[in-house]
mmCIF file of C-alpha atoms and ligand atoms in Angstrom:
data_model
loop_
_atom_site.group_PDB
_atom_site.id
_atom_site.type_symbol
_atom_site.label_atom_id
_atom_site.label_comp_id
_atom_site.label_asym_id
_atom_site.label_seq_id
_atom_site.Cartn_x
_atom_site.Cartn_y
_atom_site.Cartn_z
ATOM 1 C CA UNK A 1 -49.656 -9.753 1.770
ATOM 2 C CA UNK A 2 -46.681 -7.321 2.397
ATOM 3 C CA UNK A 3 -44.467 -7.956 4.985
ATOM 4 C CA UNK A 4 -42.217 -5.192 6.431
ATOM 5 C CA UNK A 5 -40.136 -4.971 9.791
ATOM 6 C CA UNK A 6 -38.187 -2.318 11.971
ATOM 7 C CA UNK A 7 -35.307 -3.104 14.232
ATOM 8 C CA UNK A 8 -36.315 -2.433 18.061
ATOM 9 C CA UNK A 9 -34.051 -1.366 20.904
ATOM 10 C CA UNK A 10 -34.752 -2.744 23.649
ATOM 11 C CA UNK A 11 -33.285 -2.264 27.372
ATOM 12 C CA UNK A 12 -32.810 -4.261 30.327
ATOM 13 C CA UNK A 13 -34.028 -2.949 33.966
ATOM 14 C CA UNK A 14 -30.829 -4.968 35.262
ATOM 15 C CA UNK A 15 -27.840 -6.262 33.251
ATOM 16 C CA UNK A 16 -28.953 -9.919 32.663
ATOM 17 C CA UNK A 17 -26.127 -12.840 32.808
ATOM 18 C CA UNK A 18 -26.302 -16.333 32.125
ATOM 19 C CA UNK A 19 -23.491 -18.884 32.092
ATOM 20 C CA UNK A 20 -21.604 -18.008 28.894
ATOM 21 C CA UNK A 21 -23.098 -14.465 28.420
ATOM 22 C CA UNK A 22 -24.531 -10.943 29.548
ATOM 23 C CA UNK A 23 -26.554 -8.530 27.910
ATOM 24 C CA UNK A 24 -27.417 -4.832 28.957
ATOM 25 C CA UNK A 25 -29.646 -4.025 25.616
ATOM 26 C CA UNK A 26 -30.748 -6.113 22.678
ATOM 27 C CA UNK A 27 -32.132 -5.532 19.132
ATOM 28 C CA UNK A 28 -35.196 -7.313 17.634
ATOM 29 C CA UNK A 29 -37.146 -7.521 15.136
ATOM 30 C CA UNK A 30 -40.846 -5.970 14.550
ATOM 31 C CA UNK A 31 -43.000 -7.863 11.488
ATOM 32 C CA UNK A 32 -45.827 -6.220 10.597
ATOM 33 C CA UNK A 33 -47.606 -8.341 8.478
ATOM 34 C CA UNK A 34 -50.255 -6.333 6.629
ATOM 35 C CA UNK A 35 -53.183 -7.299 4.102
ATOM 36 C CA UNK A 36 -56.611 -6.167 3.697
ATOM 37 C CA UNK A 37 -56.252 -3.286 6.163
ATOM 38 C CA UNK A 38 -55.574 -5.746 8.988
ATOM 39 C CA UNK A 39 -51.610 -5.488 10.601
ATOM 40 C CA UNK A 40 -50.800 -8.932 12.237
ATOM 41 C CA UNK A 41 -47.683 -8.345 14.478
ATOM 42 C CA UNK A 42 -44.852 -10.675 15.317
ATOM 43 C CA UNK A 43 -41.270 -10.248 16.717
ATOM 44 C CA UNK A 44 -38.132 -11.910 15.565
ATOM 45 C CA UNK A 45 -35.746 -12.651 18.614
ATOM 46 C CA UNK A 46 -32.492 -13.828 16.714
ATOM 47 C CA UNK A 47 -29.654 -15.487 18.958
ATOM 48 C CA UNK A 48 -26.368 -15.803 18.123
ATOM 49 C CA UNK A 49 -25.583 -18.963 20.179
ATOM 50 C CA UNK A 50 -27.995 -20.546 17.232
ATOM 51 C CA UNK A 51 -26.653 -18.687 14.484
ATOM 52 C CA UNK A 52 -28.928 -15.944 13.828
ATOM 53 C CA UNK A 53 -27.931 -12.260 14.079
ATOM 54 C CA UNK A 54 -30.554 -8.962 12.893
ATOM 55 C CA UNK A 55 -28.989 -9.260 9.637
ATOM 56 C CA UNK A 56 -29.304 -13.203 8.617
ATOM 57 C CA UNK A 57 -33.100 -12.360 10.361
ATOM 58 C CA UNK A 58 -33.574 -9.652 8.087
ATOM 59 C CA UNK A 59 -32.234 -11.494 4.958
ATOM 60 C CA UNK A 60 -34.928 -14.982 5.500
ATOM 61 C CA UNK A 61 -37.914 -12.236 5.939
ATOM 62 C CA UNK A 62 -36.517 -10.508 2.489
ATOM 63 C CA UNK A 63 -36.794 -13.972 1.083
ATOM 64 C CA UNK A 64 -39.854 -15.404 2.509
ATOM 65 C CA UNK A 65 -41.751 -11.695 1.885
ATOM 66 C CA UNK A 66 -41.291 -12.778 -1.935
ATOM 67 C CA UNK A 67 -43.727 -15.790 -1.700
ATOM 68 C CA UNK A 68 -45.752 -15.151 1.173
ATOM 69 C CA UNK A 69 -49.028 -15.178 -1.427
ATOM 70 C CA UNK A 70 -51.963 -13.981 -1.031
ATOM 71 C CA UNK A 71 -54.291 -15.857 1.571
ATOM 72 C CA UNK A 72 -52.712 -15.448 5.200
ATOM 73 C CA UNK A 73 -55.140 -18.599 6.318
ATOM 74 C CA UNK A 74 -52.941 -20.666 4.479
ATOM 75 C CA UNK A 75 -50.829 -21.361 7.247
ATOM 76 C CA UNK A 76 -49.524 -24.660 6.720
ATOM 77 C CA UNK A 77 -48.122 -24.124 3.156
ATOM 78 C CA UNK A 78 -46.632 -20.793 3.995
ATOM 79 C CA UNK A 79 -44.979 -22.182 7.043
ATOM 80 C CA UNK A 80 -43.781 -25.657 6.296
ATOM 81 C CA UNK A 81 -42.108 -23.836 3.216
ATOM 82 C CA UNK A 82 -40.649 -20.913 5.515
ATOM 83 C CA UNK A 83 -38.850 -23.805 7.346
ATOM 84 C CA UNK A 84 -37.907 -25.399 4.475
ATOM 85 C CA UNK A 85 -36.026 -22.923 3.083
ATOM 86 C CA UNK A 86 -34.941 -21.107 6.908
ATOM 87 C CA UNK A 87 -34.562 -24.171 9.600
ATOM 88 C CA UNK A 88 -31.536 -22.485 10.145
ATOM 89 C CA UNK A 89 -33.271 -18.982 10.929
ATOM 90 C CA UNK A 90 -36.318 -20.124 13.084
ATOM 91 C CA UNK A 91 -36.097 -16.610 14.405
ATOM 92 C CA UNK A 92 -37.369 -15.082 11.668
ATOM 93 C CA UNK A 93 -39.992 -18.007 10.823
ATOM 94 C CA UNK A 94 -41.742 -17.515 14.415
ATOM 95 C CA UNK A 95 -42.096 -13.942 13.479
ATOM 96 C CA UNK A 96 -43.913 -15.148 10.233
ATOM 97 C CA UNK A 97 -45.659 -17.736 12.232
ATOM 98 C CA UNK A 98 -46.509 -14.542 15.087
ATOM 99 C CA UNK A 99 -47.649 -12.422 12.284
ATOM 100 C CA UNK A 100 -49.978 -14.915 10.749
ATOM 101 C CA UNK A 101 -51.684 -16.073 12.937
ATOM 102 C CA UNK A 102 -52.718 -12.561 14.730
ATOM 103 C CA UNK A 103 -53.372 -11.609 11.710
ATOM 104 C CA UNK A 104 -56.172 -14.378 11.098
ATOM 105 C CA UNK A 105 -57.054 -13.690 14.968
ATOM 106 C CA UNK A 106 -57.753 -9.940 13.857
ATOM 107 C CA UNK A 107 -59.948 -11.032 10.674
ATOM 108 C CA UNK A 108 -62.261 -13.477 12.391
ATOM 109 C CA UNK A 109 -62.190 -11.030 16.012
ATOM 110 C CA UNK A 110 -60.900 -14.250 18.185
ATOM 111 C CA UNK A 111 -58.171 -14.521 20.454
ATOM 112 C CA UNK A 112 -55.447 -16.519 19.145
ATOM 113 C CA UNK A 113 -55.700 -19.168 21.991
ATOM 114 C CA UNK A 114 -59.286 -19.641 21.015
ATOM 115 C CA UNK A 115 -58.808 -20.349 17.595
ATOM 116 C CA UNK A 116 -56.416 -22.729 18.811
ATOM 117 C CA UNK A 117 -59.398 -24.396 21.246
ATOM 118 C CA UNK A 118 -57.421 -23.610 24.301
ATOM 119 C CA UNK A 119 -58.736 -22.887 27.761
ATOM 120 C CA UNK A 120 -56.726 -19.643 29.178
ATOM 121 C CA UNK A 121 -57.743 -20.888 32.771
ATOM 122 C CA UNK A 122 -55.440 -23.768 32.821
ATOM 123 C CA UNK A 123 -52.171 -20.981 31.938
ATOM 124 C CA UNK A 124 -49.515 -21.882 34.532
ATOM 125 C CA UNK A 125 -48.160 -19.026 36.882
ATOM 126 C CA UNK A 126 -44.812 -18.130 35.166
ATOM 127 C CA UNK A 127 -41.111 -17.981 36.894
ATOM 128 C CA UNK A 128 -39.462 -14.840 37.298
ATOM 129 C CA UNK A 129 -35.750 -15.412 36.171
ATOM 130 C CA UNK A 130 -32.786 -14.263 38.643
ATOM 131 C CA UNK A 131 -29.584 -13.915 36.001
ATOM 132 C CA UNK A 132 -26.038 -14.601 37.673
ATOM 133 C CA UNK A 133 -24.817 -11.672 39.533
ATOM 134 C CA UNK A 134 -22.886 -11.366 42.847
ATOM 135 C CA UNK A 135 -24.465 -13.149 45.967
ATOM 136 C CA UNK A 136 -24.963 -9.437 47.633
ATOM 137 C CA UNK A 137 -26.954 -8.168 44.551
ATOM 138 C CA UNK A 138 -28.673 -11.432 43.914
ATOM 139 C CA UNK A 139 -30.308 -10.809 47.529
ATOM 140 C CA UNK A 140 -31.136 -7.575 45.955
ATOM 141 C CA UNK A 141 -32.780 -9.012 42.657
ATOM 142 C CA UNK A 142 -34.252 -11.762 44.852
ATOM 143 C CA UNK A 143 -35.894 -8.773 47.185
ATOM 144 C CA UNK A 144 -37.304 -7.153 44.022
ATOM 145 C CA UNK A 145 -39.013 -10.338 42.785
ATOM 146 C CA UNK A 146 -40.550 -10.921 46.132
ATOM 147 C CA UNK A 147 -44.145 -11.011 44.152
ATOM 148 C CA UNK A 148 -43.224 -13.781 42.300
ATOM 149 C CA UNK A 149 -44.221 -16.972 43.759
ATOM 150 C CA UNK A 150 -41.614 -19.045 41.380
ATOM 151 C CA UNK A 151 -38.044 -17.832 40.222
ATOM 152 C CA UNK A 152 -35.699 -19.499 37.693
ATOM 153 C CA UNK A 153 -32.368 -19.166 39.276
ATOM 154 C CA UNK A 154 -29.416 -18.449 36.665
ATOM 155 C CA UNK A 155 -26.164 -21.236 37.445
ATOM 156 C CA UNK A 156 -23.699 -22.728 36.018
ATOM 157 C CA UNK A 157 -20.962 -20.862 38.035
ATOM 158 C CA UNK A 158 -18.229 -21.114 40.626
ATOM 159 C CA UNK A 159 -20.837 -19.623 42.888
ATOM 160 C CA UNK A 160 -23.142 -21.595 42.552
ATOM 161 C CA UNK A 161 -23.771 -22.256 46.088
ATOM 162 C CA UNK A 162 -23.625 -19.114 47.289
ATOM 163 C CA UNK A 163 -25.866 -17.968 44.620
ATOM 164 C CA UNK A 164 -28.574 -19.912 45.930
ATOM 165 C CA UNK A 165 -27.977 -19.383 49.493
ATOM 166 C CA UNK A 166 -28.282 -15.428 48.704
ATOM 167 C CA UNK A 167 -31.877 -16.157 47.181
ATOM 168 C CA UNK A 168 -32.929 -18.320 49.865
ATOM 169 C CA UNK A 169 -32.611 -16.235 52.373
ATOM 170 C CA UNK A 170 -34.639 -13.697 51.570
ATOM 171 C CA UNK A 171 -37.033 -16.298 49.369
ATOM 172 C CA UNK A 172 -36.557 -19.698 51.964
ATOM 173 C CA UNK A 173 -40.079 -20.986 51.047
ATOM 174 C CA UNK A 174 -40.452 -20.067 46.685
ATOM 175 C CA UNK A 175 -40.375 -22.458 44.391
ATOM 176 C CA UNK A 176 -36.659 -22.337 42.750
ATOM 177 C CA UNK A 177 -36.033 -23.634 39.683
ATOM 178 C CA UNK A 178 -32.532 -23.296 38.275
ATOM 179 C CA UNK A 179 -30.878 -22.994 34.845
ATOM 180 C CA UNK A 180 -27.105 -23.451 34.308
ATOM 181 C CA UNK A 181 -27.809 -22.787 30.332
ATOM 182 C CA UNK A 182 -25.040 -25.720 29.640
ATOM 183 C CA UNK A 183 -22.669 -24.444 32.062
ATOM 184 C CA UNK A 184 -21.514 -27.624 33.914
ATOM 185 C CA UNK A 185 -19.458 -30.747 32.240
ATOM 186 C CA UNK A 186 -20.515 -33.921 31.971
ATOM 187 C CA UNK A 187 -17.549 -34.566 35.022
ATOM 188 C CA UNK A 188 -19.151 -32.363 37.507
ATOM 189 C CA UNK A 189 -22.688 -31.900 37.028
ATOM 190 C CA UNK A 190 -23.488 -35.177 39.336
ATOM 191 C CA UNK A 191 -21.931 -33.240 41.939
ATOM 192 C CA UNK A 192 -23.238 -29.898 41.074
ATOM 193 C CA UNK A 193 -26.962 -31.213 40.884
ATOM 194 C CA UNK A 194 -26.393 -32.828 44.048
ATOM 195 C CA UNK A 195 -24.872 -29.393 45.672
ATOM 196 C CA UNK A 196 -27.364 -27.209 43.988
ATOM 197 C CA UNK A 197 -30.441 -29.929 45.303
ATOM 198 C CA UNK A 198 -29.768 -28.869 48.971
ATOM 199 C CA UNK A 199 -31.304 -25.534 48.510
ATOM 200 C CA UNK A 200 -34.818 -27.725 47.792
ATOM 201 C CA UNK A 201 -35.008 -26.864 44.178
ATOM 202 C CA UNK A 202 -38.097 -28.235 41.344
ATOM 203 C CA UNK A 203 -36.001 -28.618 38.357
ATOM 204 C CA UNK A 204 -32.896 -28.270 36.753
ATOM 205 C CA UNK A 205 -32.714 -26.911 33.347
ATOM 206 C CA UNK A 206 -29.488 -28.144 30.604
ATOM 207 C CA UNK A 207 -26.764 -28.907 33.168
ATOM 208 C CA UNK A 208 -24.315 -29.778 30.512
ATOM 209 C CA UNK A 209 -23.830 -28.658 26.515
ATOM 210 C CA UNK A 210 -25.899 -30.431 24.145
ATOM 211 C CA UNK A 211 -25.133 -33.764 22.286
ATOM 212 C CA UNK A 212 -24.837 -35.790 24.944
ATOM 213 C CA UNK A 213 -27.864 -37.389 25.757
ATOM 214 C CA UNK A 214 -27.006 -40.434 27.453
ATOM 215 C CA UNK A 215 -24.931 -38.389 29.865
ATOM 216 C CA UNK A 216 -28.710 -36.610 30.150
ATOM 217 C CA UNK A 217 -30.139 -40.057 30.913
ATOM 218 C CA UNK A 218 -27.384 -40.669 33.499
ATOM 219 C CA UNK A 219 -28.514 -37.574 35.512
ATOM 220 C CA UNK A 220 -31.919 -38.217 35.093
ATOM 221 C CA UNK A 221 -31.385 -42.061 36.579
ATOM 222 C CA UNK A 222 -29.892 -40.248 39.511
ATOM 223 C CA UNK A 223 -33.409 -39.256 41.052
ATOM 224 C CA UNK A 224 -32.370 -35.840 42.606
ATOM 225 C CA UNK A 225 -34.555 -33.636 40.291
ATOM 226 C CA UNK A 226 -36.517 -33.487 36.883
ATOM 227 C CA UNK A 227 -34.209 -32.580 33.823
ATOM 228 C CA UNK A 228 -35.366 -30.415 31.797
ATOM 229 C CA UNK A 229 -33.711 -29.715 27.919
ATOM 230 C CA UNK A 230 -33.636 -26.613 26.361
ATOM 231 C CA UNK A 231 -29.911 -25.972 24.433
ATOM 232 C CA UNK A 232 -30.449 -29.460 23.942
ATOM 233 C CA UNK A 233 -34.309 -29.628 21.914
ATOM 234 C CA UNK A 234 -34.383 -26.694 19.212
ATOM 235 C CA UNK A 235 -36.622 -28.007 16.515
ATOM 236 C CA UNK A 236 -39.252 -31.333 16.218
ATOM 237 C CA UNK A 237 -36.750 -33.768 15.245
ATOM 238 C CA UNK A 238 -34.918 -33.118 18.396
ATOM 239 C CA UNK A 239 -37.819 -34.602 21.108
ATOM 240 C CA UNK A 240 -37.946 -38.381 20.235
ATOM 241 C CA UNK A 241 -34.337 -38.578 20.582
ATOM 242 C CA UNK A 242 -34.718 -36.935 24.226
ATOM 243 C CA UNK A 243 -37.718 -39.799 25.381
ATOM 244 C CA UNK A 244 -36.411 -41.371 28.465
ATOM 245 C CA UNK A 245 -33.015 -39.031 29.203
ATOM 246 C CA UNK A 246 -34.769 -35.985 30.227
ATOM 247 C CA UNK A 247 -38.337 -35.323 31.918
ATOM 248 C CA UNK A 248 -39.192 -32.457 30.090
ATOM 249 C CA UNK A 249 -38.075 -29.632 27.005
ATOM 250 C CA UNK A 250 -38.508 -26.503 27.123
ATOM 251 C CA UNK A 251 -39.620 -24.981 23.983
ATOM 252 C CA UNK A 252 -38.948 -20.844 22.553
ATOM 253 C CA UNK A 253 -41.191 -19.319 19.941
ATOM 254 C CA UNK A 254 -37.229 -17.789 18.247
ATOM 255 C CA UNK A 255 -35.786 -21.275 18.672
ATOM 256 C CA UNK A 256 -38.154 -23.705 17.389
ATOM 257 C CA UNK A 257 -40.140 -21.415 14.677
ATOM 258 C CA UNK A 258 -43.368 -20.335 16.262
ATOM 259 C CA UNK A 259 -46.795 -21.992 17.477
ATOM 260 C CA UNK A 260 -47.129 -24.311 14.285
ATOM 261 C CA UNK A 261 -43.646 -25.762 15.364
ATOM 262 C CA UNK A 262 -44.145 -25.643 18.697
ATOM 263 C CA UNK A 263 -47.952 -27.707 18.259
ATOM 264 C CA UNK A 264 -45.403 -29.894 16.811
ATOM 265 C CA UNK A 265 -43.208 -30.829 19.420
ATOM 266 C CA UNK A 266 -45.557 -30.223 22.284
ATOM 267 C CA UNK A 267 -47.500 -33.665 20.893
ATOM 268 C CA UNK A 268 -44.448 -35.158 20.359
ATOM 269 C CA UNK A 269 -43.080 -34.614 23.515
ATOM 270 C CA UNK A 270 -46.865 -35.624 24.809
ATOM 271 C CA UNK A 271 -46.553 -39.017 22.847
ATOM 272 C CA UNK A 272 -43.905 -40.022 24.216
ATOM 273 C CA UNK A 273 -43.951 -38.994 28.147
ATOM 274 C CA UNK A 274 -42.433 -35.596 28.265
ATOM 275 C CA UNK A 275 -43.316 -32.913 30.537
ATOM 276 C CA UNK A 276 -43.323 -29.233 28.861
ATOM 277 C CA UNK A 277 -42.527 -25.930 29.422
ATOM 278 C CA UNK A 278 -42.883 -22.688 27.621
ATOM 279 C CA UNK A 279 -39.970 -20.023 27.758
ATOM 280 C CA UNK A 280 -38.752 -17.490 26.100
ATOM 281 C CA UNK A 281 -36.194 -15.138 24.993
ATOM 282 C CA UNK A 282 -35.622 -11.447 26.178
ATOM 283 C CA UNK A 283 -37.968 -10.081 24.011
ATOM 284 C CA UNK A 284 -40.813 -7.561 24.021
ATOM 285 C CA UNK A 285 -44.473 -8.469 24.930
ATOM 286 C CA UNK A 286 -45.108 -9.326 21.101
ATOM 287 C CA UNK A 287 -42.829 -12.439 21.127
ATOM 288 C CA UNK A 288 -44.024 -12.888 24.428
ATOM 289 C CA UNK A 289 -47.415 -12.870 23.620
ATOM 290 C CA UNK A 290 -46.973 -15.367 20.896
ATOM 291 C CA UNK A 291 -45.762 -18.056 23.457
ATOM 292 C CA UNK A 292 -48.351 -17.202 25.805
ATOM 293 C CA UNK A 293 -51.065 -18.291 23.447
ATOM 294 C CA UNK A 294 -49.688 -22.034 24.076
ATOM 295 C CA UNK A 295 -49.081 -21.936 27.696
ATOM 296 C CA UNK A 296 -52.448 -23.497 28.680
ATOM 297 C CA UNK A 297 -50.592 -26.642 27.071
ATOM 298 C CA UNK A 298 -47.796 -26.779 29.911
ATOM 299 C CA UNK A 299 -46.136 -28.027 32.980
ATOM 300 C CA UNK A 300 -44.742 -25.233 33.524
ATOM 301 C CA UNK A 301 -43.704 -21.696 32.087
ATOM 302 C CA UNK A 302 -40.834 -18.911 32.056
ATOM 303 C CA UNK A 303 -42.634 -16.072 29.838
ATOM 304 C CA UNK A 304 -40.482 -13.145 31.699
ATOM 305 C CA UNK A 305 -38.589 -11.594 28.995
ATOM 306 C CA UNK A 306 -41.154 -8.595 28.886
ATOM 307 C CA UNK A 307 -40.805 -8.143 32.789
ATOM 308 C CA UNK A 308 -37.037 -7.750 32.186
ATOM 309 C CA UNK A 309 -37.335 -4.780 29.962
ATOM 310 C CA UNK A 310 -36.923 -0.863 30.856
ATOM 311 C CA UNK A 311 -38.634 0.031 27.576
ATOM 312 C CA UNK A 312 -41.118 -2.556 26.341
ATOM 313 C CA UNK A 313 -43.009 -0.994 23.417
ATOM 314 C CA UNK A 314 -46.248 -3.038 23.532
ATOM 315 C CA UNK A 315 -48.869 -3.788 26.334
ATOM 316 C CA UNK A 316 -51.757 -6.080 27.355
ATOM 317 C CA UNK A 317 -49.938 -9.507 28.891
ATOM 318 C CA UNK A 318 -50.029 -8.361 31.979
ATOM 319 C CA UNK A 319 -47.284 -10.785 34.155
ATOM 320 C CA UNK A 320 -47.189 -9.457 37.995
ATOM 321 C CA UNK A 321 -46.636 -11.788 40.183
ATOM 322 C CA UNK A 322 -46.640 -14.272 37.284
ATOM 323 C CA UNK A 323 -49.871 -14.177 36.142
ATOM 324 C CA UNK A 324 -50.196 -13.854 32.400
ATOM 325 C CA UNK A 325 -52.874 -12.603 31.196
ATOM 326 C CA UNK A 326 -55.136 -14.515 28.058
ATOM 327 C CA UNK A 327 -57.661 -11.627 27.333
ATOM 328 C CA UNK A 328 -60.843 -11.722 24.868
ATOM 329 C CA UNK A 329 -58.837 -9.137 22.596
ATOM 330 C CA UNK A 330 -58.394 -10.484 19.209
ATOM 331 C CA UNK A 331 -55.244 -11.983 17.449
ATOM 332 C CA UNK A 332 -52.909 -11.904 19.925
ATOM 333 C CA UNK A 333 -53.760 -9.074 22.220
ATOM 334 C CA UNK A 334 -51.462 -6.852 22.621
ATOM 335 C CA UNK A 335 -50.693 -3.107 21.282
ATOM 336 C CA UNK A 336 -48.350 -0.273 21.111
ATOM 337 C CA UNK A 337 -47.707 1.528 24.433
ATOM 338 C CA UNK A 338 -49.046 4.972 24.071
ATOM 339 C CA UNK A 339 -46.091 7.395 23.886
ATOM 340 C CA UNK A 340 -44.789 8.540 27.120
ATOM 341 C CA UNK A 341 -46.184 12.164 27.984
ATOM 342 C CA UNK A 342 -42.888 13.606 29.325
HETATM 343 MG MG1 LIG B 1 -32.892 -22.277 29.628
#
């Protein structure tokens, strides 16, 4: 098998801000894993807040394209000893992961969700995700998702309040979701969950920085809305720990390692009560794609990144209005975007 892989550029329609950072444009990686004439794709989405850049991605593909082998079904050797060696670069392993298994998807001329005995019926509509801004241009961004029946509202600000006001007036009836990505303390996020639950909201995603998961359980015990984890649940070993002080994880293709690791926790967090949810980084409709494969496994999903982009350089997952699309197309179904004509 050789493995190769090409940094991508990719933009942002709108300047996207979360609690502790904004991003106009982003690099990631393209694998191209390629034996027997077949190219299985995969995209690695490193993030510095979990210690990968584009270079310590680039260095664990040098070193795993060393002993990748011959025999791409071998999936479970080549992976468990990709995380081995790389738990700290999961990044890079879910591109591996991506690679493989469209790869094996293109050699037997099956989707990837099939091979996985999935039913692409039971794929949840995705949120559309609505990044911190100023209340007048959140009504803006709000106006502009109008086809999205379900938005994941960015908090974790002084604003928070007025943030949500802005989208529900122009969205009073959507399903909100919101995300304050660690923002509040353990102090205040009682009160800010409480604030934030006026505005009729379904869930609210990390309210305070990980490692503190009885001060998880204590907001759960409140009652005002499902917790979700997601700065908080990064690899397997992190789900059991999270039984009974959040409802649900979300888990990320970059941040756990790909669909073998994410099989993983998705029965763990099964076993032991936990709701799930599928999201994503911003990253191009390969990474996206990857995820997508899983997503008639969850509660819920946020598999936007692609719908963020000015210049995504693959096609075929579809995503208006939320709807993903799980075609017959093997591997994982998606391919380059012709070249633009002018
Ligand atoms: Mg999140």
């Amino acid at each position: 098998m050789r493995l190769r892989w090409s940094r991508q550029h990719v933009v942002l329609r709108h300047p996207f801000t979360i609690a502790r950072s904004s991003t106009t444009a982003k690099q990631t990686l393209l694998v191209e894993l390629e034996h027997e004439g077949i190219v299985g794709l995969g995209e690695a989405v490193p993030t510095n807040y979990y210690g990968q850049t584009i270079d310590s991605s680039e260095a664990a593909l040098e070193g795993i394209s060393r002993w990748l082998g011959d025999d791409p079904f071998q999936l479970e050797r080549i992976l468990s000893r990709c995380v081995e060696r790389f738990d700290d670069q999961l990044a890079a392993v879910s591109a591996v992961d991506s690679a493989l298994h469209d790869w094996i998807g293109k050699r037997l001329g099956v989707p990837v969700w099939r091979l996985l005995g999935l039913d692409p019926a039971r794929v949840p509509v995705s949120s559309f995700t609505i990044g911190i801004d100023d209340p007048d241009a959140i009504e803006t961004k709000a106006v502009e998702a109008q086809d999205y029946p379900i938005l994941k509202v960015k908090v974790g600000t002084a604003q928070d309040e007025e943030i949500l006001a802005a989208v529900r007036r122009v969205a009073p009836h959507k399903t909100l979701r919101v995300d304050a990505n660690a923002g509040w303390s353990i102090h205040n996020a009682a009160e800010r969950i409480r604030a934030v639950s006026r505005f009729g909201i379904e869930l609210v995603e990390q309210p305070i920085p990980p490692g503190e998961p009885d001060a998880l359980r204590g907001l759960r015990n409140l009652g005002i809305a499902p917790i979700v984890a997601d700065e908080s649940c990064i690899r397997p070993a992190d789900v059991l720990p999270l039984a009974g002080c959040v409802d649900g994880i979300n888990i990320k293709m970059s941040k756990c390692g790909g669909i073998r690791q994410a099989l993983r926790m998705i029965h763990l967090a099964r076993a032991c009560g936990l709701k799930v949810m599928i999201g994503c980084m911003l990253e191009s409709s390969v990474g996206i794609a990857q995820a997508a494969q899983l997503a008639p496994l969850a509660d819920w999903i946020d598999l936007d990144g692609h719908l963020l982009l000015e210049n995504d350089p693959f096609e075929g997952m579809g995503g208006a209005g939320g709807r993903l699309t799980l075609t017959d197309r093997p591997g994982l179904g998606v391919t380059r975007r012709p070249a633009s004509q002018d």
